[in-house]
Coordinates of C-alpha atoms in Angstrom, one line a residue:
M1 CA 0.1 0.0 0.0
N2 CA 1.6 3.4 -0.9
Q3 CA 1.7 5.7 2.1
N4 CA 2.3 8.6 0.3
S5 CA -0.3 10.8 1.7
I6 CA -3.6 10.2 4.5
V7 CA -6.3 10.1 2.0
E8 CA -4.0 7.3 -0.1
L9 CA -3.8 5.5 3.1
L10 CA -7.6 5.3 3.6
A11 CA -8.5 4.5 -0.3
G12 CA -6.2 1.8 0.2
W13 CA -7.8 0.3 3.1
A14 CA -11.3 1.1 1.2
M15 CA -10.0 -1.4 -0.8
E16 CA -8.5 -3.9 1.5
R17 CA -10.7 -3.7 4.6
P18 CA -13.9 -2.0 3.2
D19 CA -16.1 -3.0 6.0
V20 CA -13.8 -2.4 9.1
M21 CA -15.5 1.0 10.9
C22 CA -13.1 3.9 10.2
A23 CA -14.8 6.4 12.2
A24 CA -17.6 6.9 14.6
D25 CA -19.3 10.1 16.4
T26 CA -22.4 10.4 18.4
K27 CA -24.5 10.1 15.3
G28 CA -23.2 6.9 14.0
S29 CA -20.4 5.4 12.4
A30 CA -18.9 5.1 8.8
T31 CA -16.6 2.3 7.3
Y32 CA -13.3 2.4 5.2
R33 CA -15.6 2.6 1.9
E34 CA -17.9 4.6 3.3
M35 CA -15.8 7.2 4.2
M36 CA -14.3 6.8 1.0
Q37 CA -17.1 7.5 -1.0
M38 CA -17.7 10.5 1.1
V39 CA -14.1 11.7 0.6
Y40 CA -14.5 11.2 -3.4
Y41 CA -17.4 12.9 -3.6
L42 CA -16.9 15.9 -1.5
S43 CA -13.5 16.4 -3.6
E44 CA -15.4 16.4 -6.4
M45 CA -17.9 19.1 -5.2
L46 CA -14.7 20.8 -3.9
R47 CA -13.4 20.8 -7.8
A48 CA -16.7 22.0 -9.1
E49 CA -16.0 24.9 -6.9
G50 CA -13.2 26.3 -8.3
V51 CA -10.5 24.6 -5.9
K52 CA -7.1 23.8 -7.3
E53 CA -3.8 22.9 -6.9
G54 CA -2.4 24.6 -3.5
D55 CA -5.6 26.4 -2.7
P56 CA -6.3 26.8 0.9
V57 CA -9.7 26.0 2.3
V58 CA -10.4 27.1 6.1
V59 CA -12.6 24.5 7.7
E60 CA -14.1 25.0 11.3
C61 CA -14.2 21.7 13.5
T62 CA -17.6 20.0 14.0
Q63 CA -15.5 17.0 15.4
D64 CA -17.2 14.3 13.4
R65 CA -16.9 12.3 10.5
A66 CA -18.1 14.9 8.1
Y67 CA -15.6 17.3 9.0
L68 CA -12.5 14.4 8.7
A69 CA -14.3 13.3 5.5
L70 CA -13.7 16.9 4.1
Y71 CA -10.6 17.2 5.4
L72 CA -9.2 14.6 3.4
A73 CA -11.3 15.8 0.4
I74 CA -9.3 18.5 0.3
E75 CA -6.3 16.6 0.4
L76 CA -8.0 14.5 -2.9
A77 CA -9.0 17.7 -4.7
H78 CA -4.9 18.8 -4.0
G79 CA -5.9 21.8 -1.8
V80 CA -4.6 22.9 1.4
F81 CA -6.5 22.2 4.5
V82 CA -6.6 25.2 7.2
P83 CA -8.3 23.8 10.2
L84 CA -10.1 26.3 12.5
E85 CA -10.9 25.9 16.0
S86 CA -14.8 25.4 16.9
G87 CA -16.1 28.6 18.1
A88 CA -13.0 30.7 17.0
A89 CA -13.2 34.5 18.0
D90 CA -14.1 36.7 14.9
A91 CA -10.6 38.2 14.7
R92 CA -8.8 34.9 14.9
A93 CA -11.2 33.4 12.2
T94 CA -10.7 36.5 9.9
D95 CA -7.1 36.7 10.2
I96 CA -6.5 33.4 9.1
I97 CA -9.1 33.3 6.3
D98 CA -7.1 36.6 5.2
D99 CA -3.5 35.5 5.7
T100 CA -4.1 32.6 3.9
E101 CA -6.1 33.9 1.0
A102 CA -8.7 31.0 1.6
K103 CA -10.3 30.0 -1.6
L104 CA -13.4 28.6 0.4
Y105 CA -14.2 28.8 3.9
F106 CA -16.7 26.4 5.8
T107 CA -17.7 28.1 9.4
Q108 CA -20.7 28.8 11.2
K109 CA -21.4 32.1 10.1
E110 CA -20.2 34.5 7.2
Y111 CA -17.3 37.4 7.7
E112 CA -18.3 40.6 6.1
G113 CA -16.2 41.3 2.8
R114 CA -14.7 38.2 2.6
P115 CA -16.1 36.1 -0.4
G116 CA -16.2 31.5 -0.6
W117 CA -18.2 31.3 2.5
R118 CA -19.8 27.9 3.1
N119 CA -22.0 27.2 6.1
G120 CA -20.3 24.9 8.1
K121 CA -23.8 24.1 9.7
E122 CA -24.6 22.2 6.3
L123 CA -21.2 19.6 6.3
K124 CA -23.3 17.3 7.9
K125 CA -26.2 17.3 4.9
L126 CA -23.4 17.5 2.4
A127 CA -21.5 14.5 4.1
A128 CA -24.7 12.5 4.0
E129 CA -26.0 12.9 0.5
T130 CA -22.8 11.4 -0.9
L131 CA -24.2 8.2 0.5
T132 CA -27.1 7.9 -1.4
E133 CA -27.9 4.8 -3.1
E134 CA -27.3 6.4 -6.4
K135 CA -24.1 7.4 -5.3
T136 CA -22.9 4.1 -3.9
A137 CA -24.1 2.5 -6.7
A138 CA -22.1 4.8 -9.2
F139 CA -18.9 4.9 -6.5
G140 CA -19.0 1.2 -7.2
A141 CA -17.6 1.8 -10.9
V142 CA -14.6 4.1 -9.6
D143 CA -11.4 2.8 -9.9
L144 CA -9.3 4.0 -6.5
T145 CA -5.8 3.1 -7.9
K146 CA -6.1 5.5 -10.7
L147 CA -7.4 8.3 -8.5
P148 CA -4.8 11.4 -8.8
Y149 CA -3.4 11.5 -4.9
P150 CA -1.3 14.3 -4.0
D151 CA 2.4 14.0 -4.4
P152 CA 3.9 13.3 -0.9
E153 CA 6.4 16.7 -1.0
A154 CA 2.8 18.9 -1.9
V155 CA 1.7 21.2 1.4
S156 CA -1.3 19.5 2.7
Q157 CA -2.1 21.8 5.3
I158 CA -1.7 25.1 7.2
L159 CA -1.6 24.7 11.0
Y160 CA -2.4 28.3 13.4
S161 CA -1.1 27.7 16.5
T162 CA -0.7 30.8 19.3
G163 CA 1.5 27.8 21.4
T164 CA 2.5 29.9 24.7
T165 CA 3.3 33.2 23.3
G166 CA -0.2 34.7 21.7
K167 CA 1.2 35.2 18.6
S168 CA -0.4 32.9 15.5
K169 CA 2.1 31.3 13.5
G170 CA 1.2 29.2 10.0
I171 CA 3.0 26.1 10.4
V172 CA 3.2 24.6 6.9
L173 CA 3.0 20.7 6.6
T174 CA 3.3 18.5 3.5
H175 CA 1.9 15.1 3.3
R176 CA 5.1 13.2 4.0
N177 CA 5.1 15.3 7.4
N178 CA 1.7 13.7 8.2
V179 CA 2.2 10.3 7.2
A180 CA 5.8 10.6 9.3
C181 CA 3.8 11.8 12.1
A182 CA 0.8 8.9 12.0
E183 CA 4.0 6.6 12.3
N184 CA 5.5 8.5 15.1
V185 CA 1.9 7.5 17.0
R186 CA 1.5 4.2 15.4
Y187 CA 4.4 2.6 16.3
G188 CA 5.1 4.5 19.8
V189 CA 2.2 3.4 20.7
E190 CA 2.4 0.3 19.5
M191 CA -1.3 -0.1 17.9
K192 CA -2.6 -3.4 17.3
E193 CA -4.7 -4.0 14.1
Q194 CA -8.1 -4.0 15.7
N195 CA -7.4 -0.9 18.0
V196 CA -10.5 1.8 18.1
E197 CA -9.1 4.8 19.9
F198 CA -10.9 7.4 21.4
I199 CA -10.5 10.6 20.3
P200 CA -11.8 13.8 22.3
M201 CA -9.0 15.9 21.2
P202 CA -9.9 19.0 18.8
L203 CA -9.1 17.7 15.3
S204 CA -8.4 21.7 14.4
H205 CA -5.0 20.8 16.8
S206 CA -2.1 19.1 15.7
H207 CA -2.5 16.5 18.6
G208 CA -5.9 15.4 17.8
L209 CA -5.2 15.6 13.9
R210 CA -2.2 13.2 14.0
T211 CA -4.0 10.7 16.1
A212 CA -6.6 10.3 13.6
Y213 CA -3.7 10.0 10.7
A214 CA -2.5 6.8 13.0
S215 CA -6.0 5.1 13.1
I216 CA -6.2 5.6 9.3
L217 CA -2.1 4.4 8.7
N218 CA -3.2 1.4 11.0
G219 CA -6.5 0.6 9.0
S220 CA -8.5 0.6 12.5
G221 CA -11.2 2.9 14.0
M222 CA -11.4 5.8 16.1
V223 CA -14.5 7.7 18.0
L224 CA -14.8 11.3 17.6
M225 CA -16.4 13.2 20.5
N226 CA -15.9 16.9 21.3
G227 CA -14.0 16.9 24.8
V228 CA -15.4 14.8 28.0
M229 CA -18.2 17.0 29.5
F230 CA -20.7 14.3 28.7
V231 CA -19.3 11.8 30.5
K232 CA -22.2 9.4 30.4
I233 CA -21.7 9.9 26.4
V234 CA -18.2 9.1 26.6
Y235 CA -18.5 5.8 28.9
D236 CA -21.6 4.5 26.3
M237 CA -19.3 5.3 23.3
M238 CA -16.7 3.6 25.0
D239 CA -18.6 0.6 25.7
R240 CA -20.4 0.9 22.3
Y241 CA -17.5 0.8 20.1
H242 CA -15.1 -1.2 22.5
V243 CA -12.3 1.5 22.5
T244 CA -9.1 0.2 23.2
G245 CA -7.2 3.3 23.2
F246 CA -7.7 6.7 24.5
D247 CA -6.0 9.9 23.2
M248 CA -6.2 13.0 25.8
S249 CA -4.6 16.2 27.0
P250 CA -3.9 16.7 30.5
S251 CA -6.7 19.1 31.2
I252 CA -9.4 16.5 29.5
L253 CA -7.9 13.7 32.2
R254 CA -8.6 16.4 34.9
L255 CA -11.5 17.0 33.8
L256 CA -12.5 13.3 33.4
F257 CA -11.5 12.7 36.8
R258 CA -13.6 15.5 38.3
L259 CA -16.6 14.3 36.7
S260 CA -16.6 10.5 36.7
K261 CA -14.5 10.3 39.7
D262 CA -12.3 7.3 39.2
K263 CA -14.9 5.3 36.9
I264 CA -12.1 4.6 34.2
A265 CA -11.0 2.1 36.3
E266 CA -13.9 0.0 35.1
Y267 CA -11.7 -0.2 31.6
N268 CA -8.5 -1.6 33.0
D269 CA -9.0 -4.8 31.0
Q270 CA -10.5 -3.3 27.8
L271 CA -8.2 -0.3 27.5
D272 CA -4.5 -1.5 25.4
Y273 CA -3.2 2.0 26.0
V274 CA -3.7 5.7 27.2
E275 CA -1.9 8.5 25.3
I276 CA -1.5 11.7 26.5
G277 CA 0.3 15.2 25.2
S278 CA 0.0 18.9 24.2
A279 CA 1.0 19.7 27.6
A280 CA 3.0 18.6 30.7
L281 CA 1.2 16.0 32.9
P282 CA 1.5 16.7 36.8
E283 CA 2.6 14.0 38.3
E284 CA -0.1 13.7 40.8
D285 CA -2.6 12.9 37.9
K286 CA 0.1 10.6 36.1
E287 CA 0.1 8.3 39.9
H288 CA -3.4 8.5 40.2
L289 CA -3.9 7.1 36.5
K290 CA -1.3 4.5 37.5
E291 CA -3.6 2.9 40.3
L292 CA -6.4 3.1 38.3
L293 CA -4.9 1.2 35.2
P294 CA -2.4 -0.6 36.2
D295 CA -2.4 -3.1 33.3
V296 CA -2.6 -0.4 30.3
R297 CA 0.0 1.0 28.8
L298 CA 0.5 4.7 29.4
Y299 CA 2.3 6.9 26.9
D300 CA 3.4 10.4 27.7
F301 CA 4.2 12.2 24.1
Y302 CA 6.9 15.0 23.6
G303 CA 6.8 17.1 20.5
S304 CA 5.4 20.5 18.9
S305 CA 3.1 21.1 16.4
E306 CA 6.6 21.6 14.0
S307 CA 8.2 18.1 15.2
G308 CA 5.6 16.1 15.6
R309 CA 5.1 13.0 18.5
S310 CA 9.0 13.5 18.2
C311 CA 9.6 11.8 21.8
V312 CA 7.1 8.7 23.8
L313 CA 7.5 7.5 27.1
N314 CA 5.7 4.5 28.5
F315 CA 5.3 6.3 32.2
N316 CA 3.4 2.9 33.4
S317 CA 7.0 0.9 33.1
P318 CA 10.3 1.1 34.7
D319 CA 11.4 4.3 32.2
D320 CA 9.1 6.3 34.1
K321 CA 11.2 8.5 36.1
P322 CA 11.3 12.1 37.2
K323 CA 11.9 14.5 34.2
C324 CA 12.2 11.6 32.0
I325 CA 10.1 12.0 28.3
G326 CA 11.6 8.9 27.0
R327 CA 12.9 7.9 24.1
P328 CA 12.7 9.2 20.4
S329 CA 9.6 8.2 18.1
H330 CA 10.0 6.1 15.0
N331 CA 11.0 8.8 12.4
T332 CA 13.2 10.9 15.0
S333 CA 17.1 11.6 15.5
F334 CA 18.2 13.9 18.5
V335 CA 21.0 16.0 19.0
F336 CA 22.0 18.5 21.6
T337 CA 23.6 21.7 21.2
D338 CA 24.7 24.6 22.9
D339 CA 23.8 28.6 22.8
Q340 CA 25.7 28.8 18.9
R341 CA 24.3 25.3 18.1
R342 CA 27.4 23.4 18.3
E343 CA 26.8 19.9 18.9
I344 CA 27.3 18.8 22.7
H345 CA 27.6 15.6 24.7
A346 CA 24.5 16.7 27.2
T347 CA 25.0 15.2 30.4
E348 CA 22.6 16.1 33.7
D349 CA 25.6 18.8 34.9
N350 CA 25.7 20.3 31.2
P351 CA 22.2 20.2 29.8
G352 CA 22.1 21.0 26.1
L353 CA 19.3 22.7 23.5
L354 CA 17.2 19.7 22.3
A355 CA 17.2 19.7 18.1
S356 CA 15.1 17.4 16.2
K357 CA 15.3 15.5 13.0
G358 CA 13.0 13.5 10.9
A359 CA 9.9 13.1 8.4
M360 CA 8.1 14.7 10.7
N361 CA 9.3 18.1 10.9
M362 CA 7.2 21.1 9.4
K363 CA 8.6 22.6 5.7
G364 CA 8.4 25.9 7.6
Y365 CA 6.4 29.1 8.8
F366 CA 3.8 30.1 6.2
K367 CA 5.1 33.5 4.6
N368 CA 7.6 33.9 7.2
P369 CA 11.2 33.0 5.8
E370 CA 12.9 34.7 8.6
L371 CA 11.5 33.0 11.7
T372 CA 11.9 29.5 9.8
A373 CA 15.5 30.0 9.5
S374 CA 15.7 31.2 13.0
V375 CA 14.2 27.5 14.0
M376 CA 15.5 25.4 11.1
K377 CA 19.0 24.2 9.6
D378 CA 19.9 21.1 7.5
G379 CA 16.9 19.3 8.5
Y380 CA 16.9 20.1 12.3
I381 CA 14.3 22.1 14.4
Y382 CA 16.3 23.6 16.8
T383 CA 14.1 24.1 20.2
N384 CA 14.7 26.0 23.7
D385 CA 14.3 22.8 25.3
L386 CA 16.9 22.2 27.8
C387 CA 17.4 18.5 27.7
Y388 CA 20.2 15.5 28.6
V389 CA 20.7 11.9 27.8
G390 CA 20.9 9.9 31.3
E391 CA 23.1 6.7 31.9
D392 CA 20.1 4.8 30.9
G393 CA 19.9 6.1 27.3
L394 CA 16.7 8.0 28.3
I395 CA 15.9 12.0 27.2
Y396 CA 15.4 14.0 30.2
Y397 CA 13.8 17.4 29.7
L398 CA 14.6 20.5 32.5
G399 CA 12.4 22.9 30.7
R400 CA 12.6 25.9 28.6
Q401 CA 15.9 27.9 28.3
D402 CA 14.5 31.2 28.7
D403 CA 12.0 29.3 31.6
V404 CA 14.5 27.9 33.5
I405 CA 15.6 29.6 36.8
N406 CA 19.4 30.1 37.6
C407 CA 19.5 30.4 41.3
S408 CA 22.8 31.0 42.7
G409 CA 23.9 28.8 39.8
V410 CA 21.5 25.8 40.4
K411 CA 19.0 25.4 37.3
I412 CA 15.7 25.0 38.6
S413 CA 12.8 23.4 36.0
P414 CA 9.8 25.9 37.0
E415 CA 7.6 22.6 36.8
E416 CA 9.4 21.3 39.6
V417 CA 7.8 24.0 41.6
E418 CA 4.9 23.9 40.2
E419 CA 4.5 20.0 41.0
V420 CA 5.0 20.6 44.6
V421 CA 2.8 23.7 44.8
R422 CA 0.1 22.4 43.0
H423 CA -0.5 20.0 46.0
Y424 CA -0.9 22.9 48.6
P425 CA -4.8 22.7 49.7
N426 CA -7.6 24.4 47.8
V427 CA -4.7 25.5 44.6
R428 CA -6.8 25.3 41.6
D429 CA -3.6 25.9 39.3
C430 CA -0.4 27.4 39.5
C431 CA 2.5 29.2 37.4
C432 CA 6.1 29.6 38.4
I433 CA 8.2 32.0 36.7
P434 CA 11.9 33.9 37.1
V435 CA 12.3 37.1 38.7
D436 CA 15.4 39.1 39.3
D437 CA 17.4 38.6 42.6
P438 CA 20.5 41.2 43.5
L439 CA 22.2 38.7 45.3
K440 CA 20.9 35.0 43.9
G441 CA 20.6 36.3 40.2
Q442 CA 17.1 34.8 39.8
A443 CA 14.8 33.3 42.1
P444 CA 11.3 31.5 41.5
K445 CA 7.9 33.4 42.1
V446 CA 4.5 31.5 42.0
F447 CA 1.3 32.8 41.1
L448 CA -1.9 30.9 42.4
Q449 CA -5.6 30.6 41.5
M450 CA -7.1 29.1 44.5
E451 CA -10.5 27.3 44.3
E452 CA -13.6 29.3 44.5
G453 CA -14.9 29.2 48.3
A454 CA -11.5 28.3 49.4
P455 CA -10.8 29.7 52.9
E456 CA -8.6 33.2 53.0
F457 CA -5.1 32.6 51.8
R458 CA -2.3 32.4 54.3
R459 CA 0.9 33.4 53.1
A460 CA 3.1 32.5 56.1
D461 CA 1.2 28.8 56.0
F462 CA 2.3 28.3 52.1
M463 CA 5.7 29.4 52.9
K464 CA 6.1 26.9 55.7
Y465 CA 4.4 24.5 53.5
C466 CA 7.1 25.0 50.7
K467 CA 9.8 24.8 52.9
T468 CA 8.9 21.1 53.9
A469 CA 8.2 20.4 50.5
M470 CA 11.1 21.2 48.8
D471 CA 14.7 22.4 48.3
A472 CA 15.7 25.9 49.5
T473 CA 16.7 26.9 46.5
K474 CA 13.8 26.0 45.0
Q475 CA 11.3 27.6 47.7
P476 CA 9.3 30.5 46.1
A477 CA 10.5 34.0 46.7
E478 CA 7.5 35.4 46.2
V479 CA 3.8 34.6 45.7
E480 CA 1.3 36.3 44.4
L481 CA -2.8 35.5 43.8
I482 CA -4.3 35.6 40.6
D483 CA -7.9 35.1 39.2
S484 CA -7.0 33.1 36.3
I485 CA -3.6 31.1 35.1
P486 CA -3.4 31.7 31.4
R487 CA -3.7 28.5 29.3
T488 CA -4.2 28.2 25.7
Y489 CA -7.4 26.6 24.2
N490 CA -6.0 23.0 24.7
G491 CA -4.6 23.4 28.1
K492 CA -1.3 24.4 27.5
L493 CA 0.3 27.1 30.2
Q494 CA 1.5 30.2 28.8
R495 CA 4.0 31.3 31.2
K496 CA 5.1 34.3 28.9
K497 CA 2.3 36.1 29.5
L498 CA 2.9 36.2 33.1
I499 CA 6.9 37.0 32.5
A500 CA 6.2 39.9 30.6
R501 CA 3.6 40.9 32.9
E502 CA 6.3 41.0 35.8
K503 CA 8.6 42.9 33.8
E504 CA 5.9 45.6 33.1
R505 CA 5.3 45.9 36.8
R506 CA 8.9 45.9 37.8
A507 CA 10.0 48.4 35.2

């Protein structure tokens, strides 16, 4: 089977496993043949609308089979898929539509002065119309081996990510990049042939999309749902489709714990694995999940939209150690560099900046060659992540270089401080940042978001707790209560916003 693009993989399974379930949502399911039929006719519709090679098509996420089919139809039509999160602010939606000069945009509402709108509310209806008896009969005569599949080096999509800085970047990915990301996931979690993965992660974001790619690469099934807020439906779907894999972010895991307590423990014998990504997993939640699912492989992925799923750790194994992010994934190789990007031997005493190489690495940033050149060279994507290789051969992550706190010559990961602080009574969320200190160079400052209705916060009690729970260099020099810790829509901590706010306050 050719592995040049996700849509070509779908077509291969439509011929080889036509009756295997490909994707399900709360309204029903579609086999590989049915999904390919939807993709084929939706691609014909796109071509009739004038979509040509390289034309961007913006699609607001509806987290269902119809959305997935439209994405793959854009691939088959040789367009460029540009996902937009559900309910995106008008300014963000129009910025993306304008920046890409989108040929069409499928959204819940029309934006004034921007031609090419197609009503996103009609997407399910459009998809359903591709499965009529007449079209099913006609599709039987389509030779899927002769369709004009996209070139693997052609641009497949542009992902706009706010990341942790708040500034939107368009990440350009080829079809080869997508397949390589899918391989990183598939081999990283050791997917089995009959796997069915539950995906509540938004398919407008790189993490959820890449899990969906992996299911198609594997020729197995996926169950799509918009988050886990309706927890009874979550477990009903897990039962109905006999879910064996569960993809989630730390924020989704914590919400699942809040809404259903320890119910996921009932699936210890059914689940083969759980995979987690998109943000750091708190140690408390990690340990609780291990207690609930002792016989399930539990994976934590490290990576980025620019270099997808590049490192993986099974944290329900002896490899699970503090700061460990595991081993390079299927298509990934790493080097470690100093500040001048000279390769070094990175150790715990002399960590280096991580750089990744592999077919999953992005093509570049959209319309921004300067930014691309600042992070990419000779096939490597350079990060600001301070890491090292332990004596056990595993990779350890200390934090982002500009976040790491240099206190009296000791490098402190803010995540280490946050992990301890999170256990203080009534702390809902927290963030640690470096602040200038005249004697130590830098010192930790902690922002706390307390639970609603919590007793009055007593700073002396909090500092006493910190003194008993962490080393002296890691103890916060300052603490400040805040209404809300800034995070992205997928739960990633926006530490830089608090750093900028602190610098402005001290100026």
